[in-house]
mmCIF file of C-alpha atoms and ligand atoms in Angstrom:
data_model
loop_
_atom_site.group_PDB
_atom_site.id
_atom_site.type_symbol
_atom_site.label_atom_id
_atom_site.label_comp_id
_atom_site.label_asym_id
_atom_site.label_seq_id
_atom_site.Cartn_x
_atom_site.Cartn_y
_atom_site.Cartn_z
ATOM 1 C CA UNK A 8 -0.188 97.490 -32.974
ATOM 2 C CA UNK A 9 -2.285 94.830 -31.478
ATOM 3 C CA UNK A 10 -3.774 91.596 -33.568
ATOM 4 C CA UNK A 11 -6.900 90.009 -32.189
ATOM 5 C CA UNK A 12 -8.075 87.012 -33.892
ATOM 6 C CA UNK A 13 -11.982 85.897 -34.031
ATOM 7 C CA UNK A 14 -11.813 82.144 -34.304
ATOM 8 C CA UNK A 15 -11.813 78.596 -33.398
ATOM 9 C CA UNK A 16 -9.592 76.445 -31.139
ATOM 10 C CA UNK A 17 -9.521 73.042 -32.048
ATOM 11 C CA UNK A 18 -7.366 69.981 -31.285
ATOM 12 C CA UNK A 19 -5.894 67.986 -34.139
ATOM 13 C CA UNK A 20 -5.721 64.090 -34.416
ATOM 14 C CA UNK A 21 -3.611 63.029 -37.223
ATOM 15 C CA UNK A 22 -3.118 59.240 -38.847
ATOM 16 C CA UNK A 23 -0.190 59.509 -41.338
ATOM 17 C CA UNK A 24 -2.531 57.236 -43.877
ATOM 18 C CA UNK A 25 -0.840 55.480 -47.682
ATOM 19 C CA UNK A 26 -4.111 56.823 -49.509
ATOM 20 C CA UNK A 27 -7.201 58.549 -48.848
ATOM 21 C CA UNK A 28 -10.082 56.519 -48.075
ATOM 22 C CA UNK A 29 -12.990 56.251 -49.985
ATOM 23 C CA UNK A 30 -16.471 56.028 -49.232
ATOM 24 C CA UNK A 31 -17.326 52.697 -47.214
ATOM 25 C CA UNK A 32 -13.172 52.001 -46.912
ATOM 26 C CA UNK A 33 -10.972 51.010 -44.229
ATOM 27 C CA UNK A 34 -7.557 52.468 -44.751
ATOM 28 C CA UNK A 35 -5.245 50.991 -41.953
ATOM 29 C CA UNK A 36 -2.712 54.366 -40.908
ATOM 30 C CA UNK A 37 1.307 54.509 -40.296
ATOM 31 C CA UNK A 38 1.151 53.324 -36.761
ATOM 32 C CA UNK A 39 0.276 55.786 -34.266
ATOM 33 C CA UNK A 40 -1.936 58.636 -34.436
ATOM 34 C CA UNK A 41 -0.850 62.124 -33.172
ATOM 35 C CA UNK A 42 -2.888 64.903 -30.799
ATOM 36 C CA UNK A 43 -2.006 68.345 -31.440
ATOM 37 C CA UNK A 44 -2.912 71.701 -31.072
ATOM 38 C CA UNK A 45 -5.200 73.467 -34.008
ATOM 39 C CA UNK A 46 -8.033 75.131 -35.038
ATOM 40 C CA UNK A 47 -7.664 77.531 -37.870
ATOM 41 C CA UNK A 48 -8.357 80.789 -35.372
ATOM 42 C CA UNK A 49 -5.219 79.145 -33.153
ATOM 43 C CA UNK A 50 -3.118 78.336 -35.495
ATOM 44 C CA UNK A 51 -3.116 81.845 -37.054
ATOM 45 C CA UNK A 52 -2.866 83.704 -33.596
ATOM 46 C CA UNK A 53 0.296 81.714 -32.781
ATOM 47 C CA UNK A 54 1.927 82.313 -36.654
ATOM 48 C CA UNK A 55 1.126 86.242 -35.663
ATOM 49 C CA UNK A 56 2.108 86.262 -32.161
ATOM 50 C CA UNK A 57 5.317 84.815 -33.595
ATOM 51 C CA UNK A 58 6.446 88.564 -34.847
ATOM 52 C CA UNK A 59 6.462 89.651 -31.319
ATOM 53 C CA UNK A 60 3.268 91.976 -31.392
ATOM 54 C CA UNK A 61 0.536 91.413 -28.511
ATOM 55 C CA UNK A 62 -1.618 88.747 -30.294
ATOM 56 C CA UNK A 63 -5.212 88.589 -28.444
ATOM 57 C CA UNK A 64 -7.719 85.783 -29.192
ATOM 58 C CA UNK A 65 -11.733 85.166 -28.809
ATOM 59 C CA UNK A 66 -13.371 81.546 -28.845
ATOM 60 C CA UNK A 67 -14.443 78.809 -27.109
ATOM 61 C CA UNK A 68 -12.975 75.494 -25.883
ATOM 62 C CA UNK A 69 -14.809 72.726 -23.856
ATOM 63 C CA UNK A 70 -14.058 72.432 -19.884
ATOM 64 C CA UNK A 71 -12.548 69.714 -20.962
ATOM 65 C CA UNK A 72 -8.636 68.423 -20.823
ATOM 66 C CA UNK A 73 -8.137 69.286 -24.576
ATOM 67 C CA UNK A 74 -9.697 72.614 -23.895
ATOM 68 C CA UNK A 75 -7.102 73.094 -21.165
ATOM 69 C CA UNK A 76 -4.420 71.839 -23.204
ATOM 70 C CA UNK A 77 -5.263 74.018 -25.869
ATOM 71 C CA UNK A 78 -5.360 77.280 -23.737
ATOM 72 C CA UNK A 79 -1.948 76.204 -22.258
ATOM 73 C CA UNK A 80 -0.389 76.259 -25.675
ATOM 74 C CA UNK A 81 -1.604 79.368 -26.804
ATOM 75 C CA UNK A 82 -0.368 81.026 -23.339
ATOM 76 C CA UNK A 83 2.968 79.614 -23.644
ATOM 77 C CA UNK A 84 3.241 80.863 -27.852
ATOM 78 C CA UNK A 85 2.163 84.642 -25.711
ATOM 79 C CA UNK A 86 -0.865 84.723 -27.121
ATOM 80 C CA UNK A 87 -3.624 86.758 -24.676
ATOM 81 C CA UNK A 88 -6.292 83.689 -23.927
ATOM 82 C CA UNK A 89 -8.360 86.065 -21.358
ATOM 83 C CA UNK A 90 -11.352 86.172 -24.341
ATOM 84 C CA UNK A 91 -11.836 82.351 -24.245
ATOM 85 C CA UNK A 92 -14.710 81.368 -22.635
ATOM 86 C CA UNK A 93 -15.279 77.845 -21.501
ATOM 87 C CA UNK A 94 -18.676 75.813 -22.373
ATOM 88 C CA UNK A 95 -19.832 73.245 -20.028
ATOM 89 C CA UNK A 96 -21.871 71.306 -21.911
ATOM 90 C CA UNK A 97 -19.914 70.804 -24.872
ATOM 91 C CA UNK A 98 -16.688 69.383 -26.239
ATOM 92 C CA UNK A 99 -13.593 71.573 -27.792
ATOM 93 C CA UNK A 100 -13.794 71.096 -31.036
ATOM 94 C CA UNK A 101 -11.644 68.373 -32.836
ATOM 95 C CA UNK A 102 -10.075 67.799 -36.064
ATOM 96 C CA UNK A 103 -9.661 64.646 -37.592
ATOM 97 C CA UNK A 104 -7.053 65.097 -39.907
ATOM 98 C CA UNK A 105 -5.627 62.215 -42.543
ATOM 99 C CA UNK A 106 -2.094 63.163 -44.114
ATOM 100 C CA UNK A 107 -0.957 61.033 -47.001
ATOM 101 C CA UNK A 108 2.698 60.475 -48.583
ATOM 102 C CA UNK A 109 3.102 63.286 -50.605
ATOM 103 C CA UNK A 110 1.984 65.765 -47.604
ATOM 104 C CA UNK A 111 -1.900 66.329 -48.838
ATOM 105 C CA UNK A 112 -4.220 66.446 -45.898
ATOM 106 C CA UNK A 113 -8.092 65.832 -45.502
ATOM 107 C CA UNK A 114 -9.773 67.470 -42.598
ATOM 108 C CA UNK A 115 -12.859 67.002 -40.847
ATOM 109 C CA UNK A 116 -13.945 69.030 -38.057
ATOM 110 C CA UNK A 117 -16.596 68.452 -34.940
ATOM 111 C CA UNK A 118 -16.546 72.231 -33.996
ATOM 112 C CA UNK A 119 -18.113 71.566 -30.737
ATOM 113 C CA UNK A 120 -17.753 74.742 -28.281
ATOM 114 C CA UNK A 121 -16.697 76.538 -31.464
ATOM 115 C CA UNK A 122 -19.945 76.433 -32.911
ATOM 116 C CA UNK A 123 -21.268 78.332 -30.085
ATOM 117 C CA UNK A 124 -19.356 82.067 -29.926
ATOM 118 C CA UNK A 125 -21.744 84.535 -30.773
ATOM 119 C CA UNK A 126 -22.393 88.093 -31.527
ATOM 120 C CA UNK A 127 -22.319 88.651 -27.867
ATOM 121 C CA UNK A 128 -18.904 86.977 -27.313
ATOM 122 C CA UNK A 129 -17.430 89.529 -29.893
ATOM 123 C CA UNK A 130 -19.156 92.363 -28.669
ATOM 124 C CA UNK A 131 -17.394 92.055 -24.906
ATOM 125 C CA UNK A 132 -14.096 91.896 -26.905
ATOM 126 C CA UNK A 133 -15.098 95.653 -28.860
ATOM 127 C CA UNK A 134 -12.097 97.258 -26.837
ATOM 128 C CA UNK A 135 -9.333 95.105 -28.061
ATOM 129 C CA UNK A 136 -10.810 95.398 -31.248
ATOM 130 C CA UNK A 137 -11.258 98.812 -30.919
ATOM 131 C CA UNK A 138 -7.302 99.371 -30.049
ATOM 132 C CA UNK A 139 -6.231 96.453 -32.718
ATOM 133 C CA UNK A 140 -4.388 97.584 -36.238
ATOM 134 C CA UNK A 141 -5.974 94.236 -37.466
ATOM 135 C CA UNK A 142 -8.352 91.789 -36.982
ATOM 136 C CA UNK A 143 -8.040 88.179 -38.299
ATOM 137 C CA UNK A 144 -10.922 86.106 -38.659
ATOM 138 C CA UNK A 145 -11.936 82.208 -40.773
ATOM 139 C CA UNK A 146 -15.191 80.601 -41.257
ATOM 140 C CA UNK A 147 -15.012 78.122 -38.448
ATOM 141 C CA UNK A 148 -17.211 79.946 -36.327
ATOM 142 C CA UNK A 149 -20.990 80.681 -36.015
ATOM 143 C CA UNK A 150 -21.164 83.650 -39.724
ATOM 144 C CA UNK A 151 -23.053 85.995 -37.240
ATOM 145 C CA UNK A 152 -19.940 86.032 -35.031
ATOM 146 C CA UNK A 153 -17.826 87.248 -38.177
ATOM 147 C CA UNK A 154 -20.524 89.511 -39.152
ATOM 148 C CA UNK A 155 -20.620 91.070 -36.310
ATOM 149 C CA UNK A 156 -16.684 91.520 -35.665
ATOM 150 C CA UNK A 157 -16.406 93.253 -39.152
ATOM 151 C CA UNK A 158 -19.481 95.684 -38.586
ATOM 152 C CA UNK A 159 -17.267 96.338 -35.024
ATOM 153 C CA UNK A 160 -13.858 96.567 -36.685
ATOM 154 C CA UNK A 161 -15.548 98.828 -39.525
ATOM 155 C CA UNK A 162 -16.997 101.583 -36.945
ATOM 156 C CA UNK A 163 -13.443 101.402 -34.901
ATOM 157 C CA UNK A 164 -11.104 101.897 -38.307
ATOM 158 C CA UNK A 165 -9.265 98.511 -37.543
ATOM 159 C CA UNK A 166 -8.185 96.598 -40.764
ATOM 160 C CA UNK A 167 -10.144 93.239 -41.033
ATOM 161 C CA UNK A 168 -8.358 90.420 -42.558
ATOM 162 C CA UNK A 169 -10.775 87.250 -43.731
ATOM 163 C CA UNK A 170 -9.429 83.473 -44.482
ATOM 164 C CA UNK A 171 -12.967 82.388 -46.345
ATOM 165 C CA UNK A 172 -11.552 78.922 -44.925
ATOM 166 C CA UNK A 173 -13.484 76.579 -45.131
ATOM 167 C CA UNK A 174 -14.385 76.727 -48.514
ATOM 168 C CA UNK A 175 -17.940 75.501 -48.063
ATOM 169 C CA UNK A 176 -18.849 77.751 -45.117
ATOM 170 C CA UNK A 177 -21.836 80.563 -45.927
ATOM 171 C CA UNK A 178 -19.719 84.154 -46.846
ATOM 172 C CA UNK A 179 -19.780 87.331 -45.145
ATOM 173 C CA UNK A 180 -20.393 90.467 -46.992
ATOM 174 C CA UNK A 181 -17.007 91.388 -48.314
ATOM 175 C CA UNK A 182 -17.786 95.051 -48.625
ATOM 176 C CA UNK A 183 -16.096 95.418 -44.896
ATOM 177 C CA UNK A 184 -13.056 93.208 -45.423
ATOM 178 C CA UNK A 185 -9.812 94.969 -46.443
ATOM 179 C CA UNK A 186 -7.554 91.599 -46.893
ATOM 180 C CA UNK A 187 -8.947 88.576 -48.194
ATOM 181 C CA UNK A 188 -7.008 85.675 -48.215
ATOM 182 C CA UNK A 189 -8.424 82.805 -49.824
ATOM 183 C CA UNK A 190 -6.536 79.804 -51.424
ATOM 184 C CA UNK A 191 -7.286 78.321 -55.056
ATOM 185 C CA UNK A 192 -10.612 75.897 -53.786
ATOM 186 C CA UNK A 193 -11.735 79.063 -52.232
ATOM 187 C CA UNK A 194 -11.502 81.041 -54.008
ATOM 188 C CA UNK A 195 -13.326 79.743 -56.768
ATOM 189 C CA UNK A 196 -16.007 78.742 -54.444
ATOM 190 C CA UNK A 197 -16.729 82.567 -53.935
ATOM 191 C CA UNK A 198 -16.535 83.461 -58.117
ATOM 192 C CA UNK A 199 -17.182 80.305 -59.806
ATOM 193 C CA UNK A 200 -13.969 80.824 -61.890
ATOM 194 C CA UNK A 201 -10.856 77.875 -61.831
ATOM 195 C CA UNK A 202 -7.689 79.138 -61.781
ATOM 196 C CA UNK A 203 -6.102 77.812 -65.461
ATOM 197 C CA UNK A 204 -4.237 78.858 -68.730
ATOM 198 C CA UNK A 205 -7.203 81.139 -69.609
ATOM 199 C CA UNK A 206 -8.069 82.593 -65.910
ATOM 200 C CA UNK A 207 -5.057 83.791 -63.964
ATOM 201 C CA UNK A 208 -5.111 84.996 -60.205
ATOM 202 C CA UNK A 209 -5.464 88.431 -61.976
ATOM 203 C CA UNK A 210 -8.735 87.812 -63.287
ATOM 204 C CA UNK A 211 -9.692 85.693 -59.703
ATOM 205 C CA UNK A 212 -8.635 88.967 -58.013
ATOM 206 C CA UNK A 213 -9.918 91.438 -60.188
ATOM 207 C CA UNK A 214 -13.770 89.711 -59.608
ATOM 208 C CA UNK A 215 -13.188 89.428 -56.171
ATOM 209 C CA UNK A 216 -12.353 93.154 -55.199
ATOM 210 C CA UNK A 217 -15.100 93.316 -57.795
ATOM 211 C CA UNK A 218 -17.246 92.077 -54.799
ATOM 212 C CA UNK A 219 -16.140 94.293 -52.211
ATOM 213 C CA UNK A 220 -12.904 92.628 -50.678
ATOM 214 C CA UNK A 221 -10.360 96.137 -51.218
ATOM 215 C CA UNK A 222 -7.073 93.635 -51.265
ATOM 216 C CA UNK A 223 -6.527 90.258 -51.857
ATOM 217 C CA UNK A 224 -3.724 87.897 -51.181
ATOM 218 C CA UNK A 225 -4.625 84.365 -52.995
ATOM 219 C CA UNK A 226 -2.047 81.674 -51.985
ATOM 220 C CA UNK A 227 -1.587 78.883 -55.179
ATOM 221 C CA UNK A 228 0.193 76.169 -52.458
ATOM 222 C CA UNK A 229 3.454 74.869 -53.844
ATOM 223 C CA UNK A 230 3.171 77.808 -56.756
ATOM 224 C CA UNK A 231 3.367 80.680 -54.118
ATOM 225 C CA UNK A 232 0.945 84.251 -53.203
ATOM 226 C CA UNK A 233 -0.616 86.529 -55.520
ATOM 227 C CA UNK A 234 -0.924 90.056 -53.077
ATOM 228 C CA UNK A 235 -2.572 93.013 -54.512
ATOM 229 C CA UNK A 236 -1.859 96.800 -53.359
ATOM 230 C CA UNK A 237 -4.496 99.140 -54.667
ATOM 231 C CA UNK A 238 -3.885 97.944 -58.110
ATOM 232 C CA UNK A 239 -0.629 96.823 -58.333
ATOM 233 C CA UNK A 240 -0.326 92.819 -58.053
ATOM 234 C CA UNK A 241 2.898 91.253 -56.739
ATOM 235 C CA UNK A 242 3.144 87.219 -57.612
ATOM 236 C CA UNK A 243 5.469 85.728 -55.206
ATOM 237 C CA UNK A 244 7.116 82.379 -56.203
ATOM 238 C CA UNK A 245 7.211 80.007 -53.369
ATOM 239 C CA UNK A 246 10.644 78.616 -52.742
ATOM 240 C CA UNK A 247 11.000 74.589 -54.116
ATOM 241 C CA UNK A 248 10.597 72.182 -50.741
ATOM 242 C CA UNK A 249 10.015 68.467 -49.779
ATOM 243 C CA UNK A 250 6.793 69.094 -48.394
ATOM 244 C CA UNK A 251 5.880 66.213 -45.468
ATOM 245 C CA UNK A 252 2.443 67.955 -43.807
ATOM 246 C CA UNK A 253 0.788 71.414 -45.600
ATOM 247 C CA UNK A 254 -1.922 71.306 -42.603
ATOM 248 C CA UNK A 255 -1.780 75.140 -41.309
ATOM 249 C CA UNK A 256 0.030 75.835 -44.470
ATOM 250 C CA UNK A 257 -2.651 78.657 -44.927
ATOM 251 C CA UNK A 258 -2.579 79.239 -41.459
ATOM 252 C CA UNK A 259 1.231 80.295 -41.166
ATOM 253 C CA UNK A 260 0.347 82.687 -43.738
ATOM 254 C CA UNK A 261 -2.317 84.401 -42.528
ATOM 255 C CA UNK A 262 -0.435 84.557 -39.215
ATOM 256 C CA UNK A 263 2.766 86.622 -40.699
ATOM 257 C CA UNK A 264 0.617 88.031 -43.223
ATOM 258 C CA UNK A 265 -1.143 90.234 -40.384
ATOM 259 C CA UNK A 266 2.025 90.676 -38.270
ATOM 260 C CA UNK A 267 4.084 91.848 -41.653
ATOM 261 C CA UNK A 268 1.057 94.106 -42.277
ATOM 262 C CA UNK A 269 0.490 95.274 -38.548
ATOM 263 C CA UNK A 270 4.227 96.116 -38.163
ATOM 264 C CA UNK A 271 4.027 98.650 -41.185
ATOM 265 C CA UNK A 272 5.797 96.566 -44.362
ATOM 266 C CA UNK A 273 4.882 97.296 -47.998
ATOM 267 C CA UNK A 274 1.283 94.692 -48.727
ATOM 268 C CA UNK A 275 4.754 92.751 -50.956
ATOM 269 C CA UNK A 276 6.561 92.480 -48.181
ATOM 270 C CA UNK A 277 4.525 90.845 -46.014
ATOM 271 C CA UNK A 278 3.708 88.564 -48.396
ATOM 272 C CA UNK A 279 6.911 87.391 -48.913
ATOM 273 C CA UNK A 280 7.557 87.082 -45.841
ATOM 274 C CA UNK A 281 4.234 85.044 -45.257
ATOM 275 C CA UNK A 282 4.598 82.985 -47.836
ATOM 276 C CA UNK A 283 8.169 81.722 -46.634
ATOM 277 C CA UNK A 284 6.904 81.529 -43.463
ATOM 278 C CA UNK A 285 3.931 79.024 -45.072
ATOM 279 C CA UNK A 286 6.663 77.303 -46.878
ATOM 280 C CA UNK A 287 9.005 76.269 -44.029
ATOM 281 C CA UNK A 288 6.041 75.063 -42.066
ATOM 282 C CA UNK A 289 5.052 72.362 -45.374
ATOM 283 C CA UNK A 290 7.978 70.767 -44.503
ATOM 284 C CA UNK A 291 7.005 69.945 -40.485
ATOM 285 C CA UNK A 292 4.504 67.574 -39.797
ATOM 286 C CA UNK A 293 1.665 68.796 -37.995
ATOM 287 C CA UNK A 294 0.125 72.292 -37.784
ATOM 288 C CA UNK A 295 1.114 75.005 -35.521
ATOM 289 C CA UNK A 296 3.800 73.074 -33.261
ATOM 290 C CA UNK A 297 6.244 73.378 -35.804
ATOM 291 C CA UNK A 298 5.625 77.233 -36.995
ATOM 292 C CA UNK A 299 8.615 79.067 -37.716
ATOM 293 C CA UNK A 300 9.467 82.193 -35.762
ATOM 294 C CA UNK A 301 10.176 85.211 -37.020
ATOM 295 C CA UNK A 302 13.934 85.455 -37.190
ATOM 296 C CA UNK A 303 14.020 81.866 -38.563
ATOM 297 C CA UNK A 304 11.494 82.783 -41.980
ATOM 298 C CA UNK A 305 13.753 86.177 -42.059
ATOM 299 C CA UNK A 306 16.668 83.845 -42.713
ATOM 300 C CA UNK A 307 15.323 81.399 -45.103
ATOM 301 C CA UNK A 308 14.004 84.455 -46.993
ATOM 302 C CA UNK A 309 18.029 85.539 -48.058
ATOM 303 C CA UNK A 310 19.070 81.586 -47.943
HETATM 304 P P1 ATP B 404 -3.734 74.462 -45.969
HETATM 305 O O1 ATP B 404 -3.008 73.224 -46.364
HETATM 306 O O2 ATP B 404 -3.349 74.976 -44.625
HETATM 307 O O3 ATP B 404 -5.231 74.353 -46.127
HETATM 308 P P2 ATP B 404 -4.116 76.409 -47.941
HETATM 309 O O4 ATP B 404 -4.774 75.478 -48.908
HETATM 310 O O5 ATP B 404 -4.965 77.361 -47.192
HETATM 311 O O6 ATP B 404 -3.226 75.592 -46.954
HETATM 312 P P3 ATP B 404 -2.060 76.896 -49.867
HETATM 313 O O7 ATP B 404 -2.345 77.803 -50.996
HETATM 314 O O8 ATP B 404 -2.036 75.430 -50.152
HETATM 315 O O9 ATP B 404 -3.062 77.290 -48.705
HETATM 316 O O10 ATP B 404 -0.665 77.240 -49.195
HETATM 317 C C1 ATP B 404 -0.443 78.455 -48.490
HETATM 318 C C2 ATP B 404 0.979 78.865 -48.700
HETATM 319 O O11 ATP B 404 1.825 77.812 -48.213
HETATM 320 C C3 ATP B 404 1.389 79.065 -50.153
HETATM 321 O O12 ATP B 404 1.118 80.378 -50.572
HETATM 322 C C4 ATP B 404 2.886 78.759 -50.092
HETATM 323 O O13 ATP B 404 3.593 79.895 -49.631
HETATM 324 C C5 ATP B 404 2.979 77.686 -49.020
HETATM 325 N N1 ATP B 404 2.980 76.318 -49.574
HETATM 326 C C6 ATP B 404 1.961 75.431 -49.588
HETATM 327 N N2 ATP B 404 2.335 74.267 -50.156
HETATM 328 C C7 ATP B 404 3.635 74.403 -50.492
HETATM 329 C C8 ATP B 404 4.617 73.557 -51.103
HETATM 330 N N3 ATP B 404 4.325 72.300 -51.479
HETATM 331 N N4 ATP B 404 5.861 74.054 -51.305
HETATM 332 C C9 ATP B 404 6.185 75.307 -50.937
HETATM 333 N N5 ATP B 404 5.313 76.146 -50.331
HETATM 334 C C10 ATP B 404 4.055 75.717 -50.114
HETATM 335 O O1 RIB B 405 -5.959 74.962 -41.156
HETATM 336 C C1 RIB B 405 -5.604 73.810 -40.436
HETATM 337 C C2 RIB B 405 -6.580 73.599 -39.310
HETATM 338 O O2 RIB B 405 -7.858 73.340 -39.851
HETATM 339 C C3 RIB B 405 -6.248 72.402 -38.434
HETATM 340 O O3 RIB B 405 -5.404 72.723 -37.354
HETATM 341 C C4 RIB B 405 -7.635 71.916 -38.017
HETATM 342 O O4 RIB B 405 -7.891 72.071 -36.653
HETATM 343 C C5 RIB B 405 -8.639 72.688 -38.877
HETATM 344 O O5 RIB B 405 -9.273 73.662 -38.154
#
């Protein structure tokens, strides 16, 4: 019932900011900034490991302190760190992150060591893999690194779940991925179609599975999830918050998305339970130090 994520490990420094800048801008921040523990591959192994089911990770982090840091987090959310290697000659990768009033976020990332796991890297993992009921990966690595976990997962029979995050990042072949989870920008990055009154998530899922993905589960932020199940789609309302930081929004999903999934609940059901779980972390500033547990999102589902 293992989870092993493919990913990146990144740490996150955040300036609460009054507006985005612009090009050639100087926007002065709230005060301080904050360091923090991220990376989208992180993030989600932490959300999943929060369902109590052995959550294993493979990446790479600097020799570095925030490399340290960042395996000392993991270890202490139970997440299995003994598939991250450590790169000498380059830094963990970073995250400079800009939140603004109403709880929007704009990202960039240095991937540093994260640009470097390779085909190789996932290959010496192919025995968790091979014993995982799911495998979570997101674009922030090297696309032969992906590739190469799904043609792995594929031969073994474990269910690969893809977060085409970030939206920009060159695509797998989807023919090997049974849950994609994309949000709105993504997904119309991969069809070309906007989400609007004339094209609903049913069309945006229809052309998707259309390319190979056999599920989808498209979150619509503040709106809620579209999941399908073979053909059935379930449209899951998201509950009305104050949101204050949706950084790892996506992430939280994913995270009890997999866990819902690898613990045996209806495609629905973990949804729901994924989506509340992205919900209650909206209203927490920062990413993954705030993630609800399990118990916690169980509650807030009946509040
Ligand atoms: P991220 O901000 O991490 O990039 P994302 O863009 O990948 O997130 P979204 O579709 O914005 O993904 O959000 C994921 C899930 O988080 C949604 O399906 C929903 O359950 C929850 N969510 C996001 N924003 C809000 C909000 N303002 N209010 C309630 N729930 C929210
Ligand atoms: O999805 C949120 C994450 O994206 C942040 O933690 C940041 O590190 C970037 O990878």
């Amino acid at each position: 019932m293992a989870i092993v994520v493919i990913g990146s490990i990144n740490t996150d420094l955040t300036i609460q900011v009054p507006h985005f800048a612009i090009a050639n801008e100087t926007v002065l921040g709230n005060g301080n900034f904050s360091t923090t523990q991220g990376g989208k591959g992180a993030n989600q192994a932490v959300a999943a490991a929060a369902g109590g089911l052995p959550v294993h990770i493979v990446g790479k982090v600097g020799r570095d302190a925030f490399g340290d840091a960042a395996i000392l987090d993991l270890q202490s959310a139970g997440v299995d760190c003994s598939h991250i290697f450590r790169e000498a000659d380059h830094s963990t990768g970073i995250a400079a992150i800009f939140v603004d009033p109403d709880g929007n976020n704009s990202i960039t990332v240095a991937p540093g060591a994260n640009a470097l796991v390779t085909p190789a890297d996932v290959q010496a993992a192919t025995a968790l893999i091979a014993d995982a009921r799911i495998v979570m990966l997101q674009l922030e690595i090297p696309l032969a690194a992906v590739t190469e976990t799904i043609r792995i997962a594929n031969l073994h029979g474990t269910l690969v779940m893809l977060d085409p995050a970030p939206a920009t990042m060159p695509m797998p072949d989807l023919d090997g991925v049974d849950y994609l989870t994309p949000n709105e920008i993504e997904a119309e990055a991969l069809t070309g179609i906007a989400i609007n009154d004339d094209n609903g998530p049913e069309r945006i899922i229809a052309e998707l599975r259309q390319r190979g993905t056999k599920q989808v589960a498209l979150t619509l932020g503040d709106s809620g999830c579209c999941i399908s199940s073979n053909d059935t789609l379930t449209f899951i309302p998201a509950k009305q918050v104050q949101a204050i930081d949706t950084t790892g929004a996506g992430d939280a999903f994913n995270g009890f998305l997999a866990t819902g999934l690898a613990k045996g609940l209806p495609a629905a059901e973990a949804a729901k339970t994924a989506g509340a779980a992205a919900t209650l972390s909206v209203t927490r500033a920062g990413a993954r130090e705030n993630f609800p547990g399990w118990d916690e999102v169980q509650a807030f589902l009946v509040r």
